[in-house]
Amino acid sequence: MLLCRFINNNRVLSTNNYTLLEKLTCGKSKTKTPLRFHSQRRLEEAYKIIKTKCQSKKLPKDVNPKAVFACNELDLKEVKVYGFDYDYTLACYKPSLDYLLYNLGRQTLIEQYKYPEEISKLEYQPGFAVRGLHYDIEKGVLLKLDSFLQIQFGSVYKGLSPLSNEEVLKLYKNRIIPIAYVEGHTKNASESHSKMVQLADLFSVPEMGLICNVADYFERNHIDYHPEILFRDIKSSIRNSHPVMHKIVAQNLSEYIESNDKLRPFFDRLVRANKKLFLVTNSPYGFVNKGMEFMVGPDWKDYFDLLIVQARKPRFFTDVSRPIRVFDEQSGTHIWDRVTKLEKGVIYYEGTVKQLQDLTGWRGHQVLYFGDHPYSDLADVTLEHGWRTGAIITELSHEIATLNNPEFKKNANWLQMLTQLIEDHQDCEDPDEQKILAKWMAERDKLRNDIKYVFNKQFGSVFRTYHNPTYFSRRLFRFADIYTSNIANLLNYSVNHTFYPRRGVMPHEYISYFV
């Protein structure tokens, strides 16, 4: 029997009988007249061999859901200063916050923007959207792109309705979208210049839900609307709802914020190791203070050497000059005196990263900053200032739980091996053989959809399309040195730990001796 050996999910056929190898591939003999050895029976036999091989394979080990994953080598011994964002970094929110933001945004649409009263009946649909999707402002379409700017068919929605492949191609004329259309024509193109926006943080998930619900209502009721106006109205409604959200959350902390009893031990460890700690957040002080008291205790500020609130990121990281001011905790107002030094225990407001670095001397690779947004939190500090960066991606918990499911592992293994089987036999041209190949392709398509649905029925995994990383993954891996699901996962590693990225296998290395 032909023996099959798989290395890194890629096929290497090993046999001492060249004729047998020829019979199970679409190769040609070395005679002058090409001879085809394939038959319908032998294709079926090849399928059985690979299927048996797959069923005999030992399933991969589970991924540790509390692990820290490395995109770039990071030696924590070099890190002297730890910086943190607040929302979805130190504070992780319960699903109830999505409902709150959705409902507040919907109410604002009705009261301030005079949208139909009937939309008050449109309830939030949890699990509809995932982070990292793109919204086409001009066409009113929510879609998923991979790292090559290719649209993932089956993950394109107008309102709550999926678009067929034919409808997608009619809209875009191509499966690949030009980068200028996705990112704008300049490096700093804002939403007002871009035709698409990427919804890259978790606050955008209820925003996506509201956009799709209202668009669906308009479509069902044949109400003419302008997609860009709808997008901007909803974005403004959600943004204007944040002050109200802050007050409601501050009064009901346990209802909206996940408790984290490991946050204080994490800070204790860093302080014992003589690390400096700072906080830079866009949220207001009162909101942050309530949340940190809930998670850490009333003395939480003692851990931090610098506190900056309402920083207005990403402008905090990109503006050259914007004065940093002192926030008076007692009066709740800003003090206008010039700030010439940064002191522990004082609350600061706005400013720029340039001032932070000039006044503290914290620079380059000695600083490790954690945030949840690959762009607003991580991109500029790593590209422009050489800081090391860590991303907190709470969806990792769900993604890893899915990866660890035995049924998922079996399907993923079989999908990889079936794809290799199709690749090896795709050049056979006999009609009967083509029927078998078509059957294999149909099985592969079903497998791919089954694997997608277990992550999210509409859009699949946050991190990959059918086979490529998503556009979100591409940016995450570029701007984050490490990433994990919760900041407290770093307690599983010493403050002197070095994170090593895995050696990535390039396409031309698959069957090399050193892989």
Short mmCIF file of C-alpha atoms in Angstrom, two decimals:
data_model
loop_
_atom_site.label_atom_id
_atom_site.label_comp_id
_atom_site.label_asym_id
_atom_site.label_seq_id
_atom_site.Cartn_x
_atom_site.Cartn_y
_atom_site.Cartn_z
CA MET A 1 0.00 0.00 0.00
CA LEU A 2 1.18 3.50 -0.76
CA LEU A 3 2.50 5.15 2.39
CA CYS A 4 1.72 8.80 3.03
CA ARG A 5 3.76 11.02 5.31
CA PHE A 6 2.63 14.52 6.27
CA ILE A 7 4.98 17.26 7.45
CA ASN A 8 3.50 20.55 8.65
CA ASN A 9 0.15 19.67 7.10
CA ASN A 10 1.76 19.28 3.71
CA ARG A 11 2.05 16.10 1.69
CA VAL A 12 5.21 14.15 1.03
CA LEU A 13 4.54 10.86 -0.75
CA SER A 14 7.14 8.21 0.07
CA THR A 15 7.43 5.06 -2.01
CA ASN A 16 10.09 2.90 -3.60
CA ASN A 17 7.82 2.12 -6.51
CA TYR A 18 7.83 4.96 -9.02
CA THR A 19 5.09 3.30 -11.04
CA LEU A 20 2.73 3.30 -8.05
CA LEU A 21 3.48 6.96 -7.45
CA GLU A 22 2.65 7.72 -11.07
CA LYS A 23 -0.59 5.82 -10.85
CA LEU A 24 -1.84 7.97 -7.95
CA THR A 25 -0.81 11.31 -9.46
CA CYS A 26 -1.43 13.06 -12.71
CA GLY A 27 2.21 12.76 -13.77
CA LYS A 28 3.27 11.61 -17.19
CA SER A 29 5.51 8.71 -18.02
CA LYS A 30 8.94 9.32 -19.41
CA THR A 31 7.99 7.70 -22.73
CA LYS A 32 7.65 9.84 -25.79
CA THR A 33 3.86 9.51 -25.85
CA PRO A 34 2.33 10.65 -22.53
CA LEU A 35 0.35 7.93 -20.80
CA ARG A 36 -2.34 8.75 -18.23
CA PHE A 37 -2.57 6.29 -15.36
CA HIS A 38 -5.52 7.80 -13.53
CA SER A 39 -8.84 6.05 -13.34
CA GLN A 40 -11.99 6.68 -11.37
CA ARG A 41 -11.15 3.68 -9.19
CA ARG A 42 -7.67 4.93 -8.37
CA LEU A 43 -8.98 8.38 -7.44
CA GLU A 44 -11.40 6.73 -5.06
CA GLU A 45 -8.55 4.64 -3.67
CA ALA A 46 -6.41 7.73 -3.16
CA TYR A 47 -9.30 9.34 -1.25
CA LYS A 48 -9.65 6.28 1.00
CA ILE A 49 -5.92 6.24 1.76
CA ILE A 50 -5.89 9.91 2.76
CA LYS A 51 -9.12 9.58 4.74
CA THR A 52 -7.71 6.63 6.67
CA LYS A 53 -4.51 8.55 7.29
CA CYS A 54 -6.47 11.52 8.62
CA GLN A 55 -8.57 9.37 10.94
CA SER A 56 -5.43 7.76 12.35
CA LYS A 57 -3.73 11.08 13.07
CA LYS A 58 -3.44 12.14 16.68
CA LEU A 59 -5.29 15.39 17.29
CA PRO A 60 -3.12 18.40 18.13
CA LYS A 61 -2.74 19.48 21.74
CA ASP A 62 -5.05 22.12 23.13
CA VAL A 63 -3.97 25.75 22.96
CA ASN A 64 -3.58 27.36 26.38
CA PRO A 65 -6.33 30.02 26.55
CA LYS A 66 -4.26 32.03 29.05
CA ALA A 67 -1.07 32.02 27.01
CA VAL A 68 0.70 35.09 25.69
CA PHE A 69 1.48 34.82 21.98
CA ALA A 70 4.52 36.40 20.34
CA CYS A 71 4.58 38.12 16.96
CA ASN A 72 8.05 39.49 17.58
CA GLU A 73 10.80 38.59 20.03
CA LEU A 74 10.32 40.49 23.26
CA ASP A 75 12.72 40.35 26.22
CA LEU A 76 10.93 41.63 29.32
CA LYS A 77 14.29 42.20 31.04
CA GLU A 78 14.68 45.22 28.74
CA VAL A 79 11.30 46.66 29.72
CA LYS A 80 11.50 49.26 32.49
CA VAL A 81 8.14 50.97 31.97
CA TYR A 82 4.68 49.41 31.55
CA GLY A 83 1.92 51.50 30.03
CA PHE A 84 -1.78 50.68 29.77
CA ASP A 85 -4.95 51.74 28.06
CA TYR A 86 -8.08 51.40 30.20
CA ASP A 87 -11.12 50.28 28.19
CA TYR A 88 -10.94 46.62 27.14
CA THR A 89 -7.34 46.51 28.38
CA LEU A 90 -7.44 46.88 32.14
CA ALA A 91 -11.24 46.96 32.25
CA CYS A 92 -13.00 44.18 30.36
CA TYR A 93 -16.74 44.67 29.90
CA LYS A 94 -19.62 42.24 30.03
CA PRO A 95 -21.99 41.76 27.05
CA SER A 96 -24.47 43.99 28.88
CA LEU A 97 -22.40 47.01 27.78
CA ASP A 98 -23.09 46.21 24.12
CA TYR A 99 -26.82 46.26 24.81
CA LEU A 100 -26.48 49.54 26.72
CA LEU A 101 -24.54 51.32 23.96
CA TYR A 102 -26.89 49.97 21.27
CA ASN A 103 -29.99 51.13 23.15
CA LEU A 104 -28.54 54.56 23.92
CA GLY A 105 -27.49 55.03 20.30
CA ARG A 106 -30.90 53.96 19.02
CA GLN A 107 -32.62 56.37 21.42
CA THR A 108 -30.39 59.22 20.25
CA LEU A 109 -31.23 58.45 16.62
CA ILE A 110 -34.91 58.83 17.38
CA GLU A 111 -34.75 61.84 19.69
CA GLN A 112 -32.00 63.94 18.10
CA TYR A 113 -31.87 62.75 14.48
CA LYS A 114 -35.64 62.22 14.10
CA TYR A 115 -35.41 58.65 12.82
CA PRO A 116 -38.71 56.71 12.67
CA GLU A 117 -40.13 55.80 16.07
CA GLU A 118 -40.53 52.22 14.82
CA ILE A 119 -36.79 51.56 15.06
CA SER A 120 -37.23 51.47 18.86
CA LYS A 121 -38.49 47.92 18.27
CA LEU A 122 -35.20 46.85 16.65
CA GLU A 123 -33.44 44.81 19.32
CA TYR A 124 -29.70 44.25 19.54
CA GLN A 125 -28.60 40.94 18.05
CA PRO A 126 -25.60 39.62 19.98
CA GLY A 127 -23.12 37.64 17.94
CA PHE A 128 -24.11 39.18 14.62
CA ALA A 129 -20.84 41.00 13.92
CA VAL A 130 -17.20 40.57 14.90
CA ARG A 131 -14.39 43.03 15.35
CA GLY A 132 -12.18 43.82 12.36
CA LEU A 133 -14.86 44.08 9.66
CA HIS A 134 -14.91 46.89 7.12
CA TYR A 135 -17.92 49.08 6.45
CA ASP A 136 -18.23 50.58 2.98
CA ILE A 137 -19.53 54.07 3.67
CA GLU A 138 -20.65 54.68 0.08
CA LYS A 139 -22.34 51.34 -0.58
CA GLY A 140 -23.67 50.61 2.88
CA VAL A 141 -22.08 47.15 3.00
CA LEU A 142 -20.43 45.37 5.91
CA LEU A 143 -17.75 42.94 4.76
CA LYS A 144 -14.74 40.91 5.77
CA LEU A 145 -11.37 41.31 4.05
CA ASP A 146 -8.29 39.13 4.24
CA SER A 147 -4.68 40.28 4.47
CA PHE A 148 -4.51 40.54 0.66
CA LEU A 149 -7.56 42.85 0.53
CA GLN A 150 -9.66 40.04 -0.91
CA ILE A 151 -13.34 39.92 -0.03
CA GLN A 152 -14.39 36.74 1.73
CA PHE A 153 -17.44 35.55 -0.16
CA GLY A 154 -20.29 34.60 2.12
CA SER A 155 -19.29 37.34 4.60
CA VAL A 156 -20.73 40.42 2.89
CA TYR A 157 -23.92 41.92 4.32
CA LYS A 158 -26.25 44.75 3.42
CA GLY A 159 -28.31 45.29 6.51
CA LEU A 160 -28.95 41.83 7.92
CA SER A 161 -29.04 40.13 4.52
CA PRO A 162 -26.02 38.35 3.00
CA LEU A 163 -25.10 39.27 -0.55
CA SER A 164 -24.52 36.53 -3.10
CA ASN A 165 -21.16 36.23 -4.85
CA GLU A 166 -22.74 37.65 -8.00
CA GLU A 167 -24.10 40.68 -6.12
CA VAL A 168 -20.69 41.30 -4.55
CA LEU A 169 -18.92 41.18 -7.92
CA LYS A 170 -21.53 43.50 -9.40
CA LEU A 171 -20.82 46.01 -6.63
CA TYR A 172 -17.02 45.85 -6.69
CA LYS A 173 -16.23 44.46 -10.18
CA ASN A 174 -13.46 42.46 -8.58
CA ARG A 175 -12.84 40.26 -5.57
CA ILE A 176 -9.78 42.33 -4.59
CA ILE A 177 -10.39 45.89 -3.41
CA PRO A 178 -7.74 48.55 -4.18
CA ILE A 179 -5.82 49.69 -1.13
CA ALA A 180 -6.66 53.35 -1.83
CA TYR A 181 -10.34 52.46 -1.55
CA VAL A 182 -9.79 50.66 1.76
CA GLU A 183 -7.30 52.96 3.48
CA GLY A 184 -7.69 56.29 1.70
CA HIS A 185 -5.10 58.02 -0.45
CA THR A 186 -2.84 59.24 2.31
CA LYS A 187 -1.26 57.72 5.37
CA ASN A 188 -3.40 59.79 7.71
CA ALA A 189 -6.61 59.64 5.71
CA SER A 190 -9.53 60.10 8.04
CA GLU A 191 -12.98 58.60 7.77
CA SER A 192 -14.09 61.71 5.90
CA HIS A 193 -11.66 60.83 3.09
CA SER A 194 -11.80 57.03 3.14
CA LYS A 195 -14.49 55.09 1.38
CA MET A 196 -14.19 52.33 3.96
CA VAL A 197 -13.66 52.28 7.69
CA GLN A 198 -12.45 49.33 9.70
CA LEU A 199 -14.33 48.69 12.91
CA ALA A 200 -11.29 47.69 14.93
CA ASP A 201 -12.35 47.98 18.57
CA LEU A 202 -15.05 46.29 20.62
CA PHE A 203 -17.00 49.51 21.12
CA SER A 204 -17.72 49.30 17.38
CA VAL A 205 -19.56 45.96 17.68
CA PRO A 206 -22.88 47.45 18.92
CA GLU A 207 -22.36 50.24 16.40
CA MET A 208 -22.22 47.66 13.60
CA GLY A 209 -25.34 46.01 15.00
CA LEU A 210 -27.27 49.28 14.97
CA ILE A 211 -26.14 50.17 11.44
CA CYS A 212 -27.23 46.79 10.07
CA ASN A 213 -30.52 46.75 11.96
CA VAL A 214 -31.58 50.22 10.81
CA ALA A 215 -30.42 49.57 7.23
CA ASP A 216 -32.41 46.33 7.23
CA TYR A 217 -35.49 48.22 8.47
CA PHE A 218 -35.13 50.76 5.65
CA GLU A 219 -34.65 48.02 3.06
CA ARG A 220 -37.66 45.99 4.25
CA ASN A 221 -39.90 49.05 4.30
CA HIS A 222 -38.63 50.44 0.97
CA ILE A 223 -37.42 53.64 2.61
CA ASP A 224 -34.82 55.44 0.54
CA TYR A 225 -31.71 56.32 2.55
CA HIS A 226 -28.15 57.45 2.01
CA PRO A 227 -25.67 54.86 3.42
CA GLU A 228 -23.06 57.47 4.33
CA ILE A 229 -25.58 59.62 6.19
CA LEU A 230 -26.81 56.55 8.07
CA PHE A 231 -23.24 55.62 9.01
CA ARG A 232 -22.34 59.09 10.26
CA ASP A 233 -25.62 59.54 12.15
CA ILE A 234 -25.16 56.27 13.99
CA LYS A 235 -21.49 56.89 14.67
CA SER A 236 -22.35 60.30 16.14
CA SER A 237 -25.22 58.80 18.13
CA ILE A 238 -23.00 56.14 19.70
CA ARG A 239 -20.22 58.64 20.37
CA ASN A 240 -22.64 61.13 21.97
CA SER A 241 -24.02 58.31 24.12
CA HIS A 242 -20.69 57.65 25.80
CA PRO A 243 -21.06 60.28 28.57
CA VAL A 244 -24.44 58.79 29.50
CA MET A 245 -22.93 55.30 29.32
CA HIS A 246 -20.12 56.38 31.65
CA LYS A 247 -22.62 57.55 34.28
CA ILE A 248 -24.74 54.40 34.06
CA VAL A 249 -21.74 52.06 34.25
CA ALA A 250 -20.21 53.98 37.16
CA GLN A 251 -23.46 53.48 39.11
CA ASN A 252 -23.72 49.76 38.28
CA LEU A 253 -20.13 48.56 38.10
CA SER A 254 -20.72 44.85 38.73
CA GLU A 255 -23.38 44.74 36.02
CA TYR A 256 -21.05 45.97 33.31
CA ILE A 257 -17.41 45.37 34.31
CA GLU A 258 -15.79 41.97 34.72
CA SER A 259 -14.14 41.61 38.12
CA ASN A 260 -10.45 40.76 37.93
CA ASP A 261 -8.88 39.59 41.18
CA LYS A 262 -5.53 39.08 39.45
CA LEU A 263 -5.09 42.71 38.43
CA ARG A 264 -3.79 43.82 41.82
CA PRO A 265 -1.27 40.92 42.12
CA PHE A 266 -0.09 41.79 38.61
CA PHE A 267 0.56 45.40 39.60
CA ASP A 268 2.20 44.25 42.84
CA ARG A 269 4.65 42.09 40.92
CA LEU A 270 5.61 44.93 38.57
CA VAL A 271 6.16 47.36 41.45
CA ARG A 272 8.28 44.82 43.36
CA ALA A 273 10.40 44.46 40.24
CA ASN A 274 10.95 48.26 40.23
CA LYS A 275 8.98 48.79 37.03
CA LYS A 276 7.35 52.14 36.31
CA LEU A 277 3.61 52.11 35.49
CA PHE A 278 1.52 54.64 33.58
CA LEU A 279 -2.02 54.92 32.22
CA VAL A 280 -3.05 56.73 29.03
CA THR A 281 -6.77 56.51 28.25
CA ASN A 282 -9.42 58.39 26.32
CA SER A 283 -11.97 57.88 29.09
CA PRO A 284 -12.71 60.58 31.70
CA TYR A 285 -11.16 60.38 35.15
CA GLY A 286 -14.36 59.81 37.12
CA PHE A 287 -15.29 56.81 35.00
CA VAL A 288 -11.78 55.32 35.20
CA ASN A 289 -11.52 55.94 38.93
CA LYS A 290 -14.77 54.11 39.69
CA GLY A 291 -13.77 51.15 37.55
CA MET A 292 -10.27 50.86 38.99
CA GLU A 293 -11.57 51.11 42.55
CA PHE A 294 -13.96 48.25 41.72
CA MET A 295 -11.23 46.04 40.21
CA VAL A 296 -8.14 46.98 42.26
CA GLY A 297 -9.18 48.97 45.31
CA PRO A 298 -9.36 52.60 46.49
CA ASP A 299 -5.57 52.87 46.52
CA TRP A 300 -5.18 51.91 42.83
CA LYS A 301 -3.49 55.21 41.94
CA ASP A 302 -0.57 54.34 44.21
CA TYR A 303 0.59 51.80 41.64
CA PHE A 304 0.93 54.35 38.84
CA ASP A 305 3.74 56.82 38.28
CA LEU A 306 1.74 58.73 35.67
CA LEU A 307 -1.99 59.05 34.90
CA ILE A 308 -3.30 60.71 31.73
CA VAL A 309 -7.05 60.74 31.02
CA GLN A 310 -9.06 62.03 28.05
CA ALA A 311 -5.90 61.69 25.99
CA ARG A 312 -7.83 61.79 22.69
CA LYS A 313 -5.89 58.94 21.10
CA PRO A 314 -4.74 58.52 18.39
CA ARG A 315 -4.06 62.29 18.41
CA PHE A 316 -2.15 61.85 21.66
CA PHE A 317 0.33 59.75 19.67
CA THR A 318 0.31 61.79 16.46
CA ASP A 319 -0.02 65.48 17.40
CA VAL A 320 3.23 67.39 17.66
CA SER A 321 1.98 70.08 20.02
CA ARG A 322 -1.03 69.93 22.33
CA PRO A 323 -0.55 71.18 25.91
CA ILE A 324 -0.80 68.69 28.74
CA ARG A 325 -2.93 70.03 31.58
CA VAL A 326 -3.61 69.11 35.19
CA PHE A 327 -7.02 67.75 36.15
CA ASP A 328 -8.22 68.84 39.59
CA GLU A 329 -9.81 65.77 41.12
CA GLN A 330 -11.66 67.77 43.78
CA SER A 331 -13.31 70.39 41.56
CA GLY A 332 -13.53 68.21 38.45
CA THR A 333 -12.04 70.99 36.32
CA HIS A 334 -8.79 71.57 34.45
CA ILE A 335 -6.00 73.74 35.76
CA TRP A 336 -4.42 75.97 33.12
CA ASP A 337 -0.93 76.27 34.63
CA ARG A 338 1.96 75.21 32.42
CA VAL A 339 3.12 71.67 33.18
CA THR A 340 6.91 71.45 33.42
CA LYS A 341 7.17 68.09 35.20
CA LEU A 342 5.01 65.03 35.65
CA GLU A 343 4.36 63.98 39.23
CA LYS A 344 3.02 60.80 40.75
CA GLY A 345 -0.50 61.16 42.17
CA VAL A 346 -1.43 64.04 39.86
CA ILE A 347 -4.10 63.46 37.19
CA TYR A 348 -3.18 64.84 33.77
CA TYR A 349 -5.37 65.65 30.82
CA GLU A 350 -4.69 65.54 27.04
CA GLY A 351 -1.08 66.27 25.97
CA THR A 352 1.08 64.30 23.52
CA VAL A 353 3.41 61.34 23.62
CA LYS A 354 6.28 63.70 22.80
CA GLN A 355 5.68 65.60 26.04
CA LEU A 356 5.39 62.32 27.94
CA GLN A 357 8.76 61.18 26.63
CA ASP A 358 10.47 64.55 27.09
CA LEU A 359 9.29 64.95 30.68
CA THR A 360 9.92 61.37 31.81
CA GLY A 361 12.80 60.15 29.65
CA TRP A 362 10.83 56.95 28.94
CA ARG A 363 11.76 56.01 25.41
CA GLY A 364 12.11 53.25 22.89
CA HIS A 365 12.29 49.57 23.73
CA GLN A 366 12.29 50.18 27.49
CA VAL A 367 8.55 51.01 27.23
CA LEU A 368 5.90 48.30 26.78
CA TYR A 369 2.40 49.66 26.13
CA PHE A 370 -0.79 47.58 26.19
CA GLY A 371 -4.00 48.42 24.37
CA ASP A 372 -6.90 46.77 22.58
CA HIS A 373 -6.92 48.84 19.37
CA PRO A 374 -4.16 47.94 16.86
CA TYR A 375 -4.25 51.44 15.33
CA SER A 376 -5.21 53.99 17.99
CA ASP A 377 -3.19 52.29 20.73
CA LEU A 378 -0.31 50.46 19.09
CA ALA A 379 0.53 51.53 15.53
CA ASP A 380 2.10 54.95 16.05
CA VAL A 381 4.02 54.16 19.23
CA THR A 382 5.73 51.20 17.61
CA LEU A 383 6.29 52.77 14.16
CA GLU A 384 7.23 56.30 15.24
CA HIS A 385 8.61 55.90 18.76
CA GLY A 386 10.00 52.38 18.96
CA TRP A 387 7.91 51.33 21.95
CA ARG A 388 7.21 47.66 22.45
CA THR A 389 3.53 46.82 22.33
CA GLY A 390 1.05 44.27 23.63
CA ALA A 391 -2.53 43.78 22.42
CA ILE A 392 -5.37 42.63 24.65
CA ILE A 393 -7.81 40.74 22.43
CA THR A 394 -10.65 39.42 24.58
CA GLU A 395 -12.13 37.43 21.66
CA LEU A 396 -9.17 35.07 21.96
CA SER A 397 -11.01 33.22 24.73
CA HIS A 398 -13.82 32.25 22.35
CA GLU A 399 -11.48 31.63 19.43
CA ILE A 400 -9.20 29.31 21.43
CA ALA A 401 -12.14 27.44 22.97
CA THR A 402 -13.30 26.77 19.41
CA LEU A 403 -9.83 25.69 18.28
CA ASN A 404 -9.65 23.26 21.19
CA ASN A 405 -12.93 21.55 20.32
CA PRO A 406 -12.12 17.97 19.14
CA GLU A 407 -14.68 18.13 16.34
CA PHE A 408 -13.12 21.34 15.05
CA LYS A 409 -9.65 19.77 15.13
CA LYS A 410 -10.88 16.76 13.13
CA ASN A 411 -12.54 18.97 10.53
CA ALA A 412 -9.50 21.26 10.27
CA ASN A 413 -7.17 18.27 9.78
CA TRP A 414 -9.39 16.73 7.16
CA LEU A 415 -9.83 20.05 5.34
CA GLN A 416 -6.06 20.44 5.05
CA MET A 417 -5.54 16.89 3.80
CA LEU A 418 -8.50 16.99 1.43
CA THR A 419 -7.20 20.25 -0.05
CA GLN A 420 -3.83 18.61 -0.64
CA LEU A 421 -5.54 15.65 -2.30
CA ILE A 422 -7.43 17.99 -4.64
CA GLU A 423 -4.25 19.91 -5.44
CA ASP A 424 -2.40 16.70 -6.32
CA HIS A 425 -5.12 15.42 -8.68
CA GLN A 426 -6.62 18.61 -10.12
CA ASP A 427 -4.97 18.27 -13.55
CA CYS A 428 -6.83 15.06 -14.47
CA GLU A 429 -9.11 15.76 -17.43
CA ASP A 430 -11.17 12.61 -17.86
CA PRO A 431 -14.90 13.45 -17.39
CA ASP A 432 -15.41 10.68 -14.84
CA GLU A 433 -12.38 11.87 -12.91
CA GLN A 434 -13.66 15.44 -13.05
CA LYS A 435 -16.91 14.32 -11.44
CA ILE A 436 -14.97 12.89 -8.52
CA LEU A 437 -12.92 16.09 -8.23
CA ALA A 438 -16.15 18.10 -8.22
CA LYS A 439 -17.44 15.91 -5.41
CA TRP A 440 -14.24 16.54 -3.44
CA MET A 441 -14.55 20.28 -4.03
CA ALA A 442 -18.13 20.27 -2.76
CA GLU A 443 -17.01 18.43 0.37
CA ARG A 444 -14.21 20.96 0.84
CA ASP A 445 -16.64 23.90 0.50
CA LYS A 446 -18.92 22.38 3.14
CA LEU A 447 -16.00 21.81 5.48
CA ARG A 448 -14.82 25.39 5.08
CA ASN A 449 -18.28 26.73 5.90
CA ASP A 450 -18.69 24.39 8.86
CA ILE A 451 -15.37 25.63 10.25
CA LYS A 452 -16.39 29.24 9.67
CA TYR A 453 -19.81 28.91 11.32
CA VAL A 454 -18.48 27.63 14.65
CA PHE A 455 -16.71 30.96 15.19
CA ASN A 456 -19.50 33.24 13.97
CA LYS A 457 -22.33 32.30 11.58
CA GLN A 458 -22.11 35.50 9.58
CA PHE A 459 -18.41 36.38 9.49
CA GLY A 460 -16.41 33.49 10.94
CA SER A 461 -13.18 33.95 12.86
CA VAL A 462 -11.79 37.35 13.82
CA PHE A 463 -8.34 36.15 12.81
CA ARG A 464 -8.72 34.34 9.49
CA THR A 465 -10.81 33.99 6.40
CA TYR A 466 -11.11 30.51 4.86
CA HIS A 467 -7.34 30.15 4.55
CA ASN A 468 -5.67 33.58 4.85
CA PRO A 469 -5.27 35.82 7.90
CA THR A 470 -7.83 38.60 8.05
CA TYR A 471 -6.93 42.21 7.43
CA PHE A 472 -7.33 42.69 11.20
CA SER A 473 -4.79 39.91 11.86
CA ARG A 474 -2.33 41.46 9.44
CA ARG A 475 -2.40 44.74 11.34
CA LEU A 476 -2.39 43.07 14.73
CA PHE A 477 0.68 40.97 13.91
CA ARG A 478 2.43 44.03 12.48
CA PHE A 479 1.83 46.41 15.38
CA ALA A 480 1.79 44.11 18.42
CA ASP A 481 4.89 42.35 19.70
CA ILE A 482 2.72 40.12 21.89
CA TYR A 483 -1.00 39.56 22.33
CA THR A 484 -3.23 37.76 24.82
CA SER A 485 -6.83 37.61 26.00
CA ASN A 486 -6.35 39.30 29.38
CA ILE A 487 -3.64 41.49 30.86
CA ALA A 488 -3.47 39.27 33.96
CA ASN A 489 -2.25 36.36 31.81
CA LEU A 490 1.21 37.91 32.14
CA LEU A 491 1.21 36.63 35.73
CA ASN A 492 2.00 33.23 34.21
CA TYR A 493 5.40 34.57 33.12
CA SER A 494 8.26 36.11 35.07
CA VAL A 495 9.20 39.75 34.61
CA ASN A 496 12.41 38.49 32.98
CA HIS A 497 10.68 36.22 30.47
CA THR A 498 11.57 36.38 26.78
CA PHE A 499 8.76 35.76 24.30
CA TYR A 500 9.97 34.02 21.15
CA PRO A 501 7.86 33.95 17.99
CA ARG A 502 7.56 30.61 16.26
CA ARG A 503 9.59 30.08 13.15
CA GLY A 504 7.13 30.71 10.36
CA VAL A 505 7.16 28.22 7.50
CA MET A 506 7.35 29.88 4.11
CA PRO A 507 5.66 28.27 1.11
CA HIS A 508 8.98 27.26 -0.47
CA GLU A 509 10.15 25.62 2.78
CA TYR A 510 7.36 23.06 3.17
CA ILE A 511 9.39 19.97 2.31
CA SER A 512 12.84 21.26 3.12
CA TYR A 513 14.94 19.13 5.44
CA PHE A 514 15.11 21.76 8.18
CA VAL A 515 11.33 22.25 8.54
#
